PDB file of C-alpha atoms in Angstrom:
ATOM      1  CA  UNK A 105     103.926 -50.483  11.092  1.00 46.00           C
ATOM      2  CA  UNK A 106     106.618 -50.011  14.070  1.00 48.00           C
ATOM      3  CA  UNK A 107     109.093 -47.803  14.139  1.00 47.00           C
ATOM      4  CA  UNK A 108     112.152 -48.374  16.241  1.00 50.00           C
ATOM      5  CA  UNK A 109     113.773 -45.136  18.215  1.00 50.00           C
ATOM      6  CA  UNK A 110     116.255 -43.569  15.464  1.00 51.00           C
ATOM      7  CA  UNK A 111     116.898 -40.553  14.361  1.00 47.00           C
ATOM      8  CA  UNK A 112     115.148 -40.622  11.363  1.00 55.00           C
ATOM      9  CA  UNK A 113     112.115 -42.000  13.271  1.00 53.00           C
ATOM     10  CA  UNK A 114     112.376 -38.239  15.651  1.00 54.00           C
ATOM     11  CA  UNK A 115     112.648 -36.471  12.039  1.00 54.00           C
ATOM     12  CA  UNK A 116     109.545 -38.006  10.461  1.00 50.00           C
ATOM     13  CA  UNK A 117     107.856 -36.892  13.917  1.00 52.00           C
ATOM     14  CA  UNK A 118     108.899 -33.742  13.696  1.00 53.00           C
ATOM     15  CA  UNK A 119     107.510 -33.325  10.106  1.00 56.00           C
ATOM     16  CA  UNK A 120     104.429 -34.114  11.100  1.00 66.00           C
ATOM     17  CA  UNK A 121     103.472 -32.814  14.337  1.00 63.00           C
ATOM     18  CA  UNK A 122     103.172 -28.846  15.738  1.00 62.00           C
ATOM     19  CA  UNK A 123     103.709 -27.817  19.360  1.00 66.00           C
ATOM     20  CA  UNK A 124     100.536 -26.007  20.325  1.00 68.00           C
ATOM     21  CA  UNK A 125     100.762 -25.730  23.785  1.00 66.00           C
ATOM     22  CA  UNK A 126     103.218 -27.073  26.522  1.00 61.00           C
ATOM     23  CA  UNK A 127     102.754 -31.217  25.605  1.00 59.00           C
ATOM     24  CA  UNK A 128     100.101 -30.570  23.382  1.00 68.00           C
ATOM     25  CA  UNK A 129     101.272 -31.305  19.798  1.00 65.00           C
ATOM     26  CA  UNK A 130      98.772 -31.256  16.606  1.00 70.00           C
ATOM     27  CA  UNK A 131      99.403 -32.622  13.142  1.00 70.00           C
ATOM     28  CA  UNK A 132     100.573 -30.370  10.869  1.00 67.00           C
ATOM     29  CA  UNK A 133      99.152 -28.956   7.718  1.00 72.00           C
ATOM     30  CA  UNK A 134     101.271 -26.276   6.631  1.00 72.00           C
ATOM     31  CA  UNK A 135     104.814 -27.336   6.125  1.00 65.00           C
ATOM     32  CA  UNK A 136     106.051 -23.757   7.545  1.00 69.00           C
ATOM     33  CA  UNK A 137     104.202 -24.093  10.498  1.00 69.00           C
ATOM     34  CA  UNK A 138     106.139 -24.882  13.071  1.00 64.00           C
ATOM     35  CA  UNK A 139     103.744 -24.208  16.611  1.00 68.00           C
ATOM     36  CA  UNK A 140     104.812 -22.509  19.494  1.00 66.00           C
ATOM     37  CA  UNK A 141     108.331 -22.692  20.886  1.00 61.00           C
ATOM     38  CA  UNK A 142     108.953 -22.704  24.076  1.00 55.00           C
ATOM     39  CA  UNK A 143     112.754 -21.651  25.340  1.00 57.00           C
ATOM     40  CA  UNK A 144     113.896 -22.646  29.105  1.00 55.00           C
ATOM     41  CA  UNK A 145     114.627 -20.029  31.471  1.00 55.00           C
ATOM     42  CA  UNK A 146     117.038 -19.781  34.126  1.00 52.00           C
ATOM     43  CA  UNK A 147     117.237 -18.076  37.440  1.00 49.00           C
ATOM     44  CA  UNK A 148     120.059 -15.481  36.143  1.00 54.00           C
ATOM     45  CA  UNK A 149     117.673 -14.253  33.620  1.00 53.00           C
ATOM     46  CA  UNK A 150     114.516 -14.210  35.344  1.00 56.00           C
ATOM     47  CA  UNK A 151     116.603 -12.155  38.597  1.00 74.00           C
ATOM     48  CA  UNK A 152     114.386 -13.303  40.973  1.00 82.00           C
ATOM     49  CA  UNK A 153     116.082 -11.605  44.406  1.00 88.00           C
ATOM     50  CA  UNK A 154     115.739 -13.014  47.635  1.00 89.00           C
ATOM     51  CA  UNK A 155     114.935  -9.509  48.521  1.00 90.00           C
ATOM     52  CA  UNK A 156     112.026  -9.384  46.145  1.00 92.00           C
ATOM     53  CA  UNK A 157     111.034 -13.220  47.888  1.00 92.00           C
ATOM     54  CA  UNK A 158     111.229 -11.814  51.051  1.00 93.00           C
ATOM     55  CA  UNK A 159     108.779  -8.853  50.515  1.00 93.00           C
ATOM     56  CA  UNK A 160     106.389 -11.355  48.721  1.00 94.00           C
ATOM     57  CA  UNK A 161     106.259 -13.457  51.344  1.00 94.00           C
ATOM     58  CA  UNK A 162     105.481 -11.027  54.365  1.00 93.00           C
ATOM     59  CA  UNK A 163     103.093  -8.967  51.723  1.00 94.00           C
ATOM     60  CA  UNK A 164     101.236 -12.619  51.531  1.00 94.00           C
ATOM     61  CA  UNK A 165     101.453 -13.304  55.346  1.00 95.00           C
ATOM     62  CA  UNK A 166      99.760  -9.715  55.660  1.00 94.00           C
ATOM     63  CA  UNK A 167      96.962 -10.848  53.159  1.00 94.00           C
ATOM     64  CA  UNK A 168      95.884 -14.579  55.052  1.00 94.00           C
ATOM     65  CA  UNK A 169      95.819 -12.601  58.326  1.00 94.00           C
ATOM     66  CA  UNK A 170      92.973 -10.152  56.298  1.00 94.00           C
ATOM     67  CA  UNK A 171      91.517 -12.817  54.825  1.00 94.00           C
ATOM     68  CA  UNK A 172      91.260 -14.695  58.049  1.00 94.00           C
ATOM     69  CA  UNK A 173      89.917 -11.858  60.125  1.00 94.00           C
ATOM     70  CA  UNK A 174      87.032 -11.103  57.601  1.00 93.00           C
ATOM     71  CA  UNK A 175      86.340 -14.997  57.937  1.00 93.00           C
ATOM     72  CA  UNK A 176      86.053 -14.456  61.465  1.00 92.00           C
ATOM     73  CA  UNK A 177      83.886 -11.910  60.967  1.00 92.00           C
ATOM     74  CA  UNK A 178      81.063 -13.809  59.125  1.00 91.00           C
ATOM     75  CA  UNK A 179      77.743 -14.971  60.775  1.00 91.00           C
ATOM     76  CA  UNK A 180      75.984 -18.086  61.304  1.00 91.00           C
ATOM     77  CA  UNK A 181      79.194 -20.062  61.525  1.00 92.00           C
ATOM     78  CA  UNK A 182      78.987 -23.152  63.861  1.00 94.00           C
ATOM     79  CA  UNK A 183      81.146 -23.446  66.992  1.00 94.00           C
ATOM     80  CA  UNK A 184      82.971 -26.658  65.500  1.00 95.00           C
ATOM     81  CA  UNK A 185      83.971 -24.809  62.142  1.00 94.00           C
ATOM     82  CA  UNK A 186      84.760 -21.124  63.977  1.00 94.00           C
ATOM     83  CA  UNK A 187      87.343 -23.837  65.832  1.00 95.00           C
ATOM     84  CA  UNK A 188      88.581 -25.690  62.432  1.00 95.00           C
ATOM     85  CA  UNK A 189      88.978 -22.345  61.250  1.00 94.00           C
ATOM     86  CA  UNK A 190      91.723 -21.161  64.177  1.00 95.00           C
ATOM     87  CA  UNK A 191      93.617 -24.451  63.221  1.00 95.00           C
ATOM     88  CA  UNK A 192      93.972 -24.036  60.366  1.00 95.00           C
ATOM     89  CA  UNK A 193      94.641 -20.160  60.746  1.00 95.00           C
ATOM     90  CA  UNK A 194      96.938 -21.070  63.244  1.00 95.00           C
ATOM     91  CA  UNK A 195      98.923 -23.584  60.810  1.00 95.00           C
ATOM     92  CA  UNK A 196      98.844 -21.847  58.221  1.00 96.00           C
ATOM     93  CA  UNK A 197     100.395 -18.710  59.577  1.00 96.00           C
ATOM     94  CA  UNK A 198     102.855 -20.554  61.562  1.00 96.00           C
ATOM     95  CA  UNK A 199     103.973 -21.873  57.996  1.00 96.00           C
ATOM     96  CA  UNK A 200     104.266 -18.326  56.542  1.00 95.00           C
ATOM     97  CA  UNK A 201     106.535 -17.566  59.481  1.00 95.00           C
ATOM     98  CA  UNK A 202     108.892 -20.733  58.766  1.00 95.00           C
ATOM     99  CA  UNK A 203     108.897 -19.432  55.560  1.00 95.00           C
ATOM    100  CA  UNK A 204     109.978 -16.117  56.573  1.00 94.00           C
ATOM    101  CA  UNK A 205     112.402 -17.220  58.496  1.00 95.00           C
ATOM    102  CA  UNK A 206     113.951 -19.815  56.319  1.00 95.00           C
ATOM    103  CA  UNK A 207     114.404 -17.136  53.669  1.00 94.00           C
ATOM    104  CA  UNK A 208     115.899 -14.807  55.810  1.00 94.00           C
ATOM    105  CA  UNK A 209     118.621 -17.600  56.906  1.00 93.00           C
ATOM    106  CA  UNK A 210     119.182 -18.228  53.561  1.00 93.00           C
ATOM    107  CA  UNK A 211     120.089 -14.030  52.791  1.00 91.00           C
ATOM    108  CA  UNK A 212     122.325 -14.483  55.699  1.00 91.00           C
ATOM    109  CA  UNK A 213     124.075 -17.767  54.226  1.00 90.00           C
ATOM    110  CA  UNK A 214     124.652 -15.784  51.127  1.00 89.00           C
ATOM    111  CA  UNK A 215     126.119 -12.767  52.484  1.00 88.00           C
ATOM    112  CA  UNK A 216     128.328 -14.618  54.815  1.00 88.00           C
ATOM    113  CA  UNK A 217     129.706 -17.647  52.491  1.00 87.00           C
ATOM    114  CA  UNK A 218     129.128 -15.538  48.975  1.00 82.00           C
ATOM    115  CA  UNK A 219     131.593 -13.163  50.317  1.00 66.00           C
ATOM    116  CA  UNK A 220     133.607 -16.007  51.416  1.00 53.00           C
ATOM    117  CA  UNK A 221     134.509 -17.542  48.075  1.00 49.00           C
ATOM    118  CA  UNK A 222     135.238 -14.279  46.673  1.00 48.00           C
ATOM    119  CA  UNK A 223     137.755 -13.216  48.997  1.00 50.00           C
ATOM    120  CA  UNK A 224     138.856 -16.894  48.801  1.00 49.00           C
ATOM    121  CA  UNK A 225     139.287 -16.466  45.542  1.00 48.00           C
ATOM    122  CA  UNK A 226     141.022 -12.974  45.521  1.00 46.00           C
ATOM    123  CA  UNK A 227     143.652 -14.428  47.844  1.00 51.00           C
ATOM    124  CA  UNK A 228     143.926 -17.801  45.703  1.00 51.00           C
ATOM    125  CA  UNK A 229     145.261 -15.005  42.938  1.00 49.00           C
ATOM    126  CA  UNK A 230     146.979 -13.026  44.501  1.00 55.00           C
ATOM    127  CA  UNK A 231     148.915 -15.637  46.050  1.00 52.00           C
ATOM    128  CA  UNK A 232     149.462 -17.539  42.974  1.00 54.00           C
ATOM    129  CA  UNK A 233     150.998 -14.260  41.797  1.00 53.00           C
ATOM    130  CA  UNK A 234     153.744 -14.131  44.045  1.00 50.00           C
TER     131      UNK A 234
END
């Protein structure tokens, strides 16, 4: 039996089947049961700061650099693998501090061009007023 791409065909799926997880989708068996719903979220509502970023990303930097010194405290580690170690220590953290540093640009992009468009804006206004 095929069934071409129609609105009715979407209907007679969704009669059927029950979300149970995110893309997992059951048949159903109770005609009231309609699974688990899952809603989008945005940034606005989640009010993720870069602040908040920030903080998590030098709290993180702070925990490699204990993890990595407690690695460097273990025995019985060859030469060759004490040196893959401080490469990779050494790349790692000098990611972190891009990071840092890129989010720190990006506070100071939005305090110097968020302020922008709204005094832009305030004199677009104001002007228009006269």
């Amino acid at each position: 039996m095929y069934f071409s791409d129609t609105p009715s065909q979407k209907e007679f799926e969704k009669l059927l089947l029950k979300r149970v997880s995110h893309g997992i989708y059951e048949i159903r068996t109770n005609p009231n049961d309609r699974g688990i719903l899952y809603t989008r979220s945005s940034a606005k509502e989640t009010e993720i700061s870069l602040d908040e970023i920030l903080d998590d990303s030098v709290e993180l930097t702070s925990k490699i650099n204990t993890m990595f010194k407690w690695l460097n405290c273990q025995e019985n580690i060859s030469f060759q693998a004490q040196m893959e170690l401080q490469r990779l220590k050494s790349s790692l953290l000098r990611s972190m501090s891009a990071a840092v540093t890129d989010i720190t640009a990006v506070m100071e992009w939005r305090e110097n061009n968020m302020d922008i468009g709204t005094q832009d804006e305030y004199e677009t206004m104001e002007m228009g007023d006269l």
